[in-house]
GROMACS .gro file of C-alpha atoms in nm:
model
  392
    1MET     CA    1   0.552  -0.852  -0.404
    2ALA     CA    2   0.789  -1.113  -0.274
    3ALA     CA    3   1.148  -1.147  -0.165
    4GLU     CA    4   1.321  -1.482  -0.186
    5PRO     CA    5   1.280  -1.685   0.135
    6ALA     CA    6   1.581  -1.615   0.358
    7ALA     CA    7   1.773  -1.886   0.544
    8ASP     CA    8   1.814  -1.858   0.922
    9THR     CA    9   2.176  -1.748   0.881
   10THR     CA   10   2.098  -1.474   0.625
   11TRP     CA   11   2.171  -1.124   0.749
   12LEU     CA   12   1.889  -0.873   0.712
   13LYS     CA   13   1.886  -0.504   0.795
   14LEU     CA   14   1.629  -0.225   0.791
   15CYS     CA   15   1.574  -0.117   0.431
   16PRO     CA   16   1.726   0.227   0.362
   17ASP     CA   17   1.394   0.353   0.221
   18ALA     CA   18   1.185   0.248   0.522
   19VAL     CA   19   1.001   0.531   0.700
   20LEU     CA   20   0.852   0.502   1.049
   21ARG     CA   21   0.529   0.691   1.108
   22ARG     CA   22   0.206   0.705   1.302
   23ALA     CA   23  -0.110   0.623   1.109
   24ASP     CA   24  -0.457   0.518   1.224
   25GLY     CA   25  -0.336   0.533   1.583
   26ALA     CA   26  -0.066   0.274   1.522
   27TRP     CA   27   0.303   0.254   1.439
   28VAL     CA   28   0.353   0.180   1.071
   29VAL     CA   29   0.673   0.127   0.880
   30THR     CA   30   0.634   0.233   0.516
   31ASN     CA   31   0.850   0.197   0.208
   32PRO     CA   32   0.750   0.490  -0.019
   33ARG     CA   33   0.943   0.347  -0.313
   34THR     CA   34   0.761   0.013  -0.316
   35HIS     CA   35   0.430   0.153  -0.181
   36THR     CA   36   0.414  -0.106   0.097
   37HIS     CA   37   0.326  -0.082   0.466
   38VAL     CA   38   0.351  -0.300   0.779
   39GLU     CA   39   0.191  -0.213   1.113
   40LEU     CA   40   0.403  -0.297   1.419
   41ASP     CA   41   0.323  -0.315   1.787
   42ALA     CA   42   0.549  -0.159   2.052
   43THR     CA   43   0.753  -0.478   2.096
   44ALA     CA   44   0.820  -0.506   1.723
   45MET     CA   45   0.916  -0.139   1.712
   46LYS     CA   46   1.174  -0.196   1.987
   47VAL     CA   47   1.317  -0.494   1.798
   48VAL     CA   48   1.347  -0.291   1.477
   49ALA     CA   49   1.530  -0.017   1.665
   50GLU     CA   50   1.772  -0.266   1.820
   51HIS     CA   51   1.832  -0.484   1.512
   52GLY     CA   52   1.796  -0.229   1.231
   53ASP     CA   53   2.168  -0.228   1.151
   54GLY     CA   54   2.160  -0.600   1.078
   55ALA     CA   55   2.102  -0.943   1.233
   56THR     CA   56   2.049  -1.298   1.113
   57VAL     CA   57   1.701  -1.417   1.025
   58ALA     CA   58   1.712  -1.647   1.326
   59GLU     CA   59   1.799  -1.355   1.555
   60TRP     CA   60   1.522  -1.142   1.407
   61ALA     CA   61   1.272  -1.427   1.450
   62ALA     CA   62   1.369  -1.493   1.811
   63ALA     CA   63   1.345  -1.124   1.901
   64LEU     CA   64   1.006  -1.088   1.728
   65ASN     CA   65   0.862  -1.403   1.886
   66GLY     CA   66   0.645  -1.206   2.127
   67ALA     CA   67   0.568  -0.922   1.885
   68GLN     CA   68   0.284  -0.860   1.642
   69GLY     CA   69   0.270  -0.710   1.295
   70PHE     CA   70   0.008  -0.674   1.024
   71ASP     CA   71   0.033  -0.631   0.648
   72ARG     CA   72  -0.127  -0.298   0.556
   73SER     CA   73  -0.055  -0.309   0.181
   74ALA     CA   74  -0.336  -0.358  -0.071
   75PHE     CA   75  -0.484  -0.207  -0.386
   76ASP     CA   76  -0.786   0.004  -0.296
   77PHE     CA   77  -1.007   0.101  -0.589
   78THR     CA   78  -1.284   0.261  -0.381
   79TYR     CA   79  -1.260   0.580  -0.586
   80GLY     CA   80  -1.084   0.436  -0.889
   81LEU     CA   81  -0.719   0.418  -0.985
   82TRP     CA   82  -0.659   0.785  -0.912
   83SER     CA   83  -0.778   0.802  -0.552
   84ASP     CA   84  -0.462   0.695  -0.363
   85PRO     CA   85  -0.183   0.490  -0.518
   86SER     CA   86  -0.004   0.460  -0.180
   87ARG     CA   87  -0.176   0.123  -0.125
   88PHE     CA   88  -0.209   0.187   0.249
   89ALA     CA   89  -0.510  -0.017   0.356
   90SER     CA   90  -0.671  -0.182   0.656
   91ARG     CA   91  -0.509  -0.489   0.811
   92GLN     CA   92  -0.465  -0.768   0.559
   93GLY     CA   93  -0.499  -1.112   0.714
   94ASN     CA   94  -0.402  -1.225   1.062
   95ALA     CA   95  -0.127  -1.099   1.290
   96ALA     CA   96   0.225  -1.221   1.215
   97ALA     CA   97   0.490  -1.293   1.479
   98GLY     CA   98   0.836  -1.446   1.498
   99ALA     CA   99   0.960  -1.593   1.169
  100ASP     CA  100   0.632  -1.505   0.996
  101LEU     CA  101   0.678  -1.139   1.086
  102VAL     CA  102   1.037  -1.145   0.961
  103ALA     CA  103   0.911  -1.290   0.632
  104LEU     CA  104   0.642  -1.022   0.610
  105LEU     CA  105   0.891  -0.741   0.673
  106HIS     CA  106   1.125  -0.885   0.411
  107ARG     CA  107   0.849  -0.950   0.158
  108GLN     CA  108   0.724  -0.592   0.186
  109TRP     CA  109   1.080  -0.452   0.176
  110MET     CA  110   1.108  -0.312   0.524
  111LEU     CA  111   1.404  -0.549   0.561
  112CYS     CA  112   1.660  -0.634   0.295
  113ALA     CA  113   1.988  -0.820   0.265
  114ASN     CA  114   2.285  -0.665   0.439
  115ASP     CA  115   2.439  -0.554   0.108
  116GLY     CA  116   2.101  -0.442  -0.032
  117GLY     CA  117   2.151  -0.655  -0.342
  118ASP     CA  118   1.813  -0.825  -0.325
  119TYR     CA  119   1.637  -0.491  -0.291
  120LYS     CA  120   1.821  -0.339  -0.590
  121GLN     CA  121   1.730  -0.639  -0.804
  122PHE     CA  122   1.366  -0.607  -0.704
  123LEU     CA  123   1.339  -0.252  -0.842
  124ALA     CA  124   1.281  -0.352  -1.205
  125ALA     CA  125   0.999  -0.422  -1.450
  126LEU     CA  126   0.805  -0.748  -1.441
  127ASP     CA  127   0.926  -1.034  -1.660
  128SER     CA  128   0.573  -1.172  -1.694
  129ILE     CA  129   0.229  -1.129  -1.546
  130LEU     CA  130   0.317  -1.398  -1.288
  131ASP     CA  131   0.644  -1.232  -1.185
  132ARG     CA  132   0.646  -1.163  -0.809
  133ASN     CA  133   1.017  -1.096  -0.785
  134HIS     CA  134   1.022  -0.743  -0.927
  135LEU     CA  135   0.840  -0.421  -0.849
  136GLY     CA  136   0.706  -0.356  -1.198
  137THR     CA  137   0.533  -0.040  -1.314
  138PHE     CA  138   0.202   0.074  -1.173
  139HIS     CA  139   0.022  -0.050  -1.484
  140GLN     CA  140   0.198  -0.387  -1.467
  141ARG     CA  141   0.110  -0.429  -1.101
  142THR     CA  142  -0.251  -0.329  -1.159
  143GLY     CA  143  -0.282  -0.566  -1.455
  144GLN     CA  144  -0.130  -0.844  -1.247
  145HIS     CA  145  -0.380  -0.773  -0.968
  146LEU     CA  146  -0.671  -0.794  -1.212
  147ALA     CA  147  -0.549  -1.113  -1.380
  148VAL     CA  148  -0.398  -1.308  -1.091
  149VAL     CA  149  -0.585  -1.188  -0.782
  150LEU     CA  150  -0.926  -1.085  -0.917
  151ARG     CA  151  -0.897  -1.326  -1.213
  152LEU     CA  152  -1.088  -1.103  -1.451
  153ARG     CA  153  -1.120  -1.203  -1.814
  154ASP     CA  154  -1.273  -0.888  -1.962
  155LYS     CA  155  -1.024  -0.637  -1.827
  156TRP     CA  156  -1.162  -0.361  -2.048
  157ARG     CA  157  -1.489  -0.391  -1.859
  158TRP     CA  158  -1.317  -0.348  -1.523
  159TRP     CA  159  -1.117  -0.048  -1.646
  160HIS     CA  160  -1.437   0.105  -1.783
  161ASP     CA  161  -1.651   0.033  -1.477
  162SER     CA  162  -1.387   0.169  -1.238
  163LYS     CA  163  -1.465   0.511  -1.391
  164PHE     CA  164  -1.813   0.490  -1.540
  165THR     CA  165  -2.149   0.336  -1.468
  166PRO     CA  166  -2.179   0.009  -1.665
  167ASP     CA  167  -2.388   0.177  -1.938
  168GLY     CA  168  -2.121   0.444  -1.986
  169LEU     CA  169  -2.364   0.731  -1.935
  170GLN     CA  170  -2.225   0.868  -1.610
  171LEU     CA  171  -1.896   0.896  -1.425
  172LYS     CA  172  -1.882   0.731  -1.086
  173PRO     CA  173  -1.790   0.931  -0.774
  174GLY     CA  174  -1.413   0.972  -0.774
  175PRO     CA  175  -1.134   1.185  -0.922
  176TYR     CA  176  -1.251   1.136  -1.282
  177LYS     CA  177  -1.581   1.300  -1.193
  178TRP     CA  178  -1.475   1.544  -0.923
  179ILE     CA  179  -1.154   1.668  -1.087
  180GLN     CA  180  -1.129   1.578  -1.454
  181GLU     CA  181  -1.494   1.628  -1.551
  182THR     CA  182  -1.534   1.940  -1.337
  183PHE     CA  183  -1.234   2.099  -1.507
  184PHE     CA  184  -1.353   1.991  -1.854
  185ASP     CA  185  -1.698   2.143  -1.805
  186ARG     CA  186  -1.565   2.474  -1.672
  187TYR     CA  187  -1.291   2.505  -1.931
  188PHE     CA  188  -1.481   2.423  -2.248
  189ALA     CA  189  -1.791   2.616  -2.142
  190ALA     CA  190  -1.573   2.926  -2.191
  191GLU     CA  191  -1.420   2.810  -2.521
  192PRO     CA  192  -1.560   2.886  -2.872
  193VAL     CA  193  -1.652   2.524  -2.946
  194LYS     CA  194  -1.982   2.575  -3.127
  195GLY     CA  195  -1.955   2.512  -3.499
  196THR     CA  196  -1.605   2.365  -3.479
  197ARG     CA  197  -1.484   2.019  -3.580
  198VAL     CA  198  -1.348   1.810  -3.293
  199LEU     CA  199  -1.160   1.480  -3.300
  200ASP     CA  200  -1.190   1.291  -2.969
  201PHE     CA  201  -0.887   1.065  -2.996
  202ALA     CA  202  -0.905   0.741  -2.792
  203CYS     CA  203  -1.261   0.840  -2.706
  204GLY     CA  204  -1.348   0.523  -2.513
  205ASN     CA  205  -1.723   0.507  -2.458
  206GLY     CA  206  -1.772   0.851  -2.615
  207TYR     CA  207  -1.846   1.032  -2.290
  208TYR     CA  208  -1.649   1.347  -2.369
  209ALA     CA  209  -1.735   1.333  -2.738
  210ARG     CA  210  -2.099   1.371  -2.639
  211LYS     CA  211  -2.007   1.668  -2.422
  212PHE     CA  212  -1.839   1.842  -2.716
  213ALA     CA  213  -2.145   1.770  -2.929
  214ALA     CA  214  -2.370   1.920  -2.662
  215LEU     CA  215  -2.164   2.239  -2.692
  216GLY     CA  216  -2.241   2.254  -3.063
  217ALA     CA  217  -1.933   2.090  -3.214
  218SER     CA  218  -1.923   1.836  -3.495
  219VAL     CA  219  -1.745   1.541  -3.332
  220LEU     CA  220  -1.568   1.229  -3.448
  221GLY     CA  221  -1.466   0.982  -3.178
  222THR     CA  222  -1.211   0.713  -3.253
  223ASP     CA  223  -1.079   0.428  -3.040
  224THR     CA  224  -0.903   0.096  -3.092
  225ASP     CA  225  -1.142  -0.096  -2.865
  226ALA     CA  226  -1.447  -0.214  -3.058
  227ASN     CA  227  -1.632  -0.290  -2.730
  228LEU     CA  228  -1.610   0.074  -2.625
  229ILE     CA  229  -1.705   0.203  -2.968
  230ARG     CA  230  -2.016  -0.016  -2.966
  231MET     CA  231  -2.110   0.138  -2.632
  232ALA     CA  232  -2.041   0.487  -2.770
  233GLU     CA  233  -2.266   0.422  -3.068
  234ALA     CA  234  -2.542   0.284  -2.846
  235ASN     CA  235  -2.535   0.601  -2.635
  236ASN     CA  236  -2.506   0.837  -2.931
  237ARG     CA  237  -2.797   1.074  -2.983
  238GLY     CA  238  -2.705   1.126  -3.346
  239ASP     CA  239  -2.476   1.424  -3.288
  240CYS     CA  240  -2.146   1.230  -3.296
  241ARG     CA  241  -1.973   0.983  -3.525
  242PHE     CA  242  -1.762   0.699  -3.391
  243THR     CA  243  -1.514   0.468  -3.555
  244ALA     CA  244  -1.277   0.187  -3.465
  245PRO     CA  245  -1.025   0.033  -3.707
  246ALA     CA  246  -1.077  -0.329  -3.801
  247ASP     CA  247  -0.716  -0.386  -3.702
  248PRO     CA  248  -0.622  -0.198  -3.380
  249LYS     CA  249  -0.259  -0.195  -3.491
  250ALA     CA  250  -0.363   0.011  -3.793
  251SER     CA  251  -0.535   0.283  -3.587
  252LEU     CA  252  -0.292   0.555  -3.693
  253ASP     CA  253  -0.325   0.455  -4.057
  254ALA     CA  254  -0.693   0.541  -4.030
  255ILE     CA  255  -0.602   0.884  -3.889
  256ARG     CA  256  -0.342   0.943  -4.159
  257ALA     CA  257  -0.599   0.853  -4.425
  258MET     CA  258  -0.829   1.136  -4.311
  259GLU     CA  259  -0.838   1.466  -4.493
  260ALA     CA  260  -0.553   1.695  -4.393
  261ALA     CA  261  -0.636   1.995  -4.173
  262SER     CA  262  -0.995   1.872  -4.133
  263PHE     CA  263  -1.031   1.937  -3.757
  264ASP     CA  264  -1.019   2.249  -3.541
  265ARG     CA  265  -0.950   2.070  -3.214
  266VAL     CA  266  -0.822   1.736  -3.092
  267TYR     CA  267  -0.897   1.614  -2.739
  268MET     CA  268  -0.731   1.327  -2.555
  269SER     CA  269  -0.705   1.223  -2.191
  270ASP     CA  270  -0.486   0.967  -2.011
  271ILE     CA  271  -0.331   0.851  -2.339
  272VAL     CA  272   0.025   0.985  -2.355
  273LEU     CA  273   0.126   0.780  -2.049
  274LEU     CA  274   0.044   0.468  -2.254
  275LEU     CA  275   0.254   0.582  -2.549
  276ASP     CA  276   0.559   0.744  -2.392
  277GLY     CA  277   0.886   0.561  -2.453
  278ASP     CA  278   0.739   0.366  -2.745
  279GLU     CA  279   0.954   0.444  -3.050
  280SER     CA  280   0.745   0.228  -3.283
  281GLU     CA  281   0.519   0.344  -3.564
  282THR     CA  282   0.232   0.358  -3.312
  283GLY     CA  283   0.428   0.532  -3.035
  284ALA     CA  284   0.395   0.884  -2.899
  285LEU     CA  285   0.578   1.072  -3.175
  286ALA     CA  286   0.405   0.880  -3.456
  287THR     CA  287   0.068   0.943  -3.289
  288MET     CA  288   0.126   1.316  -3.253
  289LYS     CA  289   0.243   1.346  -3.614
  290ALA     CA  290  -0.074   1.172  -3.729
  291LEU     CA  291  -0.287   1.409  -3.522
  292ALA     CA  292  -0.094   1.707  -3.655
  293HIS     CA  293  -0.186   1.589  -4.005
  294VAL     CA  294  -0.561   1.617  -3.940
  295LEU     CA  295  -0.545   1.938  -3.733
  296ARG     CA  296  -0.558   2.267  -3.920
  297PRO     CA  297  -0.270   2.514  -3.873
  298GLY     CA  298  -0.354   2.718  -3.566
  299GLY     CA  299  -0.585   2.443  -3.445
  300ARG     CA  300  -0.550   2.319  -3.089
  301LEU     CA  301  -0.475   1.985  -2.929
  302HIS     CA  302  -0.583   1.948  -2.566
  303MET     CA  303  -0.448   1.673  -2.345
  304CYS     CA  304  -0.527   1.589  -1.984
  305GLU     CA  305  -0.250   1.365  -1.851
  306PRO     CA  306  -0.142   1.243  -1.505
  307ASN     CA  307   0.111   1.458  -1.326
  308PRO     CA  308   0.449   1.280  -1.336
  309ILE     CA  309   0.546   1.376  -0.981
  310PHE     CA  310   0.237   1.375  -0.763
  311TRP     CA  311  -0.003   1.118  -0.908
  312LEU     CA  312   0.194   0.808  -0.810
  313GLY     CA  313   0.384   0.960  -0.519
  314CYS     CA  314   0.333   0.783  -0.188
  315ARG     CA  315   0.096   0.999   0.019
  316LEU     CA  316   0.176   1.043   0.386
  317GLY     CA  317   0.083   1.295   0.653
  318THR     CA  318  -0.275   1.330   0.772
  319ALA     CA  319  -0.606   1.373   0.593
  320GLU     CA  320  -0.602   1.741   0.691
  321ALA     CA  321  -0.235   1.806   0.610
  322PRO     CA  322  -0.116   1.554   0.350
  323MET     CA  323   0.226   1.537   0.192
  324VAL     CA  324   0.373   1.330  -0.087
  325VAL     CA  325   0.699   1.139  -0.115
  326ALA     CA  326   0.828   1.140  -0.474
  327SER     CA  327   1.076   0.854  -0.504
  328GLU     CA  328   1.146   0.882  -0.878
  329TYR     CA  329   1.117   1.122  -1.170
  330ARG     CA  330   1.372   1.113  -1.453
  331SER     CA  331   1.448   0.743  -1.411
  332PRO     CA  332   1.109   0.591  -1.333
  333VAL     CA  333   1.066   0.232  -1.219
  334TYR     CA  334   0.709   0.233  -1.088
  335SER     CA  335   0.573   0.551  -1.246
  336VAL     CA  336   0.421   0.552  -1.595
  337ALA     CA  337   0.363   0.924  -1.656
  338PRO     CA  338   0.617   1.098  -1.882
  339THR     CA  339   0.798   1.407  -1.757
  340LEU     CA  340   0.693   1.739  -1.904
  341ASP     CA  341   1.023   1.790  -2.084
  342ARG     CA  342   0.974   1.459  -2.270
  343VAL     CA  343   0.619   1.552  -2.366
  344MET     CA  344   0.732   1.895  -2.487
  345ALA     CA  345   1.012   1.745  -2.699
  346THR     CA  346   0.774   1.497  -2.861
  347MET     CA  347   0.513   1.763  -2.935
  348ALA     CA  348   0.771   2.002  -3.082
  349LYS     CA  349   0.900   1.732  -3.318
  350ALA     CA  350   0.542   1.668  -3.429
  351GLY     CA  351   0.484   2.037  -3.512
  352PHE     CA  352   0.310   2.166  -3.199
  353ALA     CA  353   0.379   2.459  -2.966
  354LEU     CA  354   0.260   2.478  -2.606
  355VAL     CA  355   0.018   2.767  -2.547
  356GLU     CA  356  -0.140   2.674  -2.213
  357PHE     CA  357  -0.058   2.467  -1.905
  358ARG     CA  358  -0.297   2.421  -1.611
  359HIS     CA  359  -0.335   2.206  -1.301
  360PRO     CA  360  -0.697   2.093  -1.251
  361GLY     CA  361  -0.776   2.121  -0.880
  362GLY     CA  362  -0.980   1.920  -0.635
  363GLU     CA  363  -1.219   2.188  -0.514
  364ALA     CA  364  -1.520   1.979  -0.618
  365VAL     CA  365  -1.412   1.670  -0.420
  366PRO     CA  366  -1.684   1.623  -0.153
  367ALA     CA  367  -1.624   1.629   0.221
  368GLU     CA  368  -1.676   1.254   0.258
  369ALA     CA  369  -1.352   1.199   0.064
  370ALA     CA  370  -1.161   1.426   0.303
  371ALA     CA  371  -0.811   1.290   0.240
  372LEU     CA  372  -0.846   1.309  -0.138
  373ARG     CA  373  -1.001   1.655  -0.114
  374ALA     CA  374  -0.712   1.791   0.092
  375PHE     CA  375  -0.450   1.624  -0.124
  376THR     CA  376  -0.587   1.738  -0.460
  377ARG     CA  377  -0.628   2.095  -0.341
  378ASP     CA  378  -0.252   2.121  -0.293
  379PHE     CA  379  -0.109   1.861  -0.532
  380PRO     CA  380  -0.213   1.816  -0.896
  381THR     CA  381  -0.308   1.468  -1.008
  382TRP     CA  382  -0.357   1.578  -1.371
  383ASP     CA  383  -0.191   1.831  -1.599
  384PHE     CA  384  -0.401   2.000  -1.869
  385LEU     CA  385  -0.193   2.113  -2.168
  386THR     CA  386  -0.303   2.292  -2.483
  387PHE     CA  387  -0.083   2.284  -2.794
  388GLU     CA  388  -0.125   2.483  -3.112
  389ARG     CA  389  -0.055   2.335  -3.453
  390ARG     CA  390   0.224   2.540  -3.605
  391PRO     CA  391   0.188   2.655  -3.968
  392VAL     CA  392   0.314   2.393  -4.211
   0.00000   0.00000   0.00000
């Protein structure tokens, strides 16, 4: 994230979204809207207090000449994408002082122009993968990190391996295993799955398709990524079928071509957030209509989707008593999860009725991930919704 270099005579003030807090035994100024953090020593804190209402870049630099600050903003994928989107990390690089510290505070949006115009312009989607002048969505920023910083070519492999072991047979330690899988196992163990027909839509490597098959269901897994389908087929024990369209853009055509009312259940996870807002023939509404076509009347569609408030909220507080700052909801800039009212409207238009709504909890998160455990006990990272196909 970058602000335009400011001339010595440019006036900068403390950004209106900046929050001062104590973290890791240090003073940290955080912007919950941009998910950025800068550690400041006592001298820098005093300067911020004295100059927060506005001063020239030269005046800021002179006052911060004997101060120290550290960038504390970085992507941390220790436990996957879902562990902590706050991006608060250990010190990044060397200490900054004087003009370098002013630049750091401006670049991480602790300081902004006196009229706030530069900050307002920053809060927009990326123009390209190289765009450093806008905030972008969480997915855009993550994709940029993979392409520009990590320079990965096979991004599907990184996305897969951030959740699963490379062979796709196990989930790695993290929220997908501790929260999503734990809930799945408990929920469907109590459901009458045996003998039913299940469509695992966007099945990825077939992990959950195999779980349905182990419960006695007849399962078809479908995905647009041929790499993942090949992995699913390699891991298949003969109790599932998997398919990928030759043309990914024609994925819904393949669903529409299936026999009507041929499935009892449809399962999908972390998919709607990729489709919401897309009004095309492959968008959310078109997808749900296609799934309604293959689901029998009275059949059920289950979706596990990120919570639109708490997943990408900036997490503050302590490991024992966390809290979340939600900086957006109806008009998202950074968030990518649709609000529940938008999901409900889409599902109703497609012929579905909501019959169940649950918040998977973090009770299975181990003690070594104390902050995540405490957070997910109180705040849902996923919503689990069950819809019933209304009679045609």
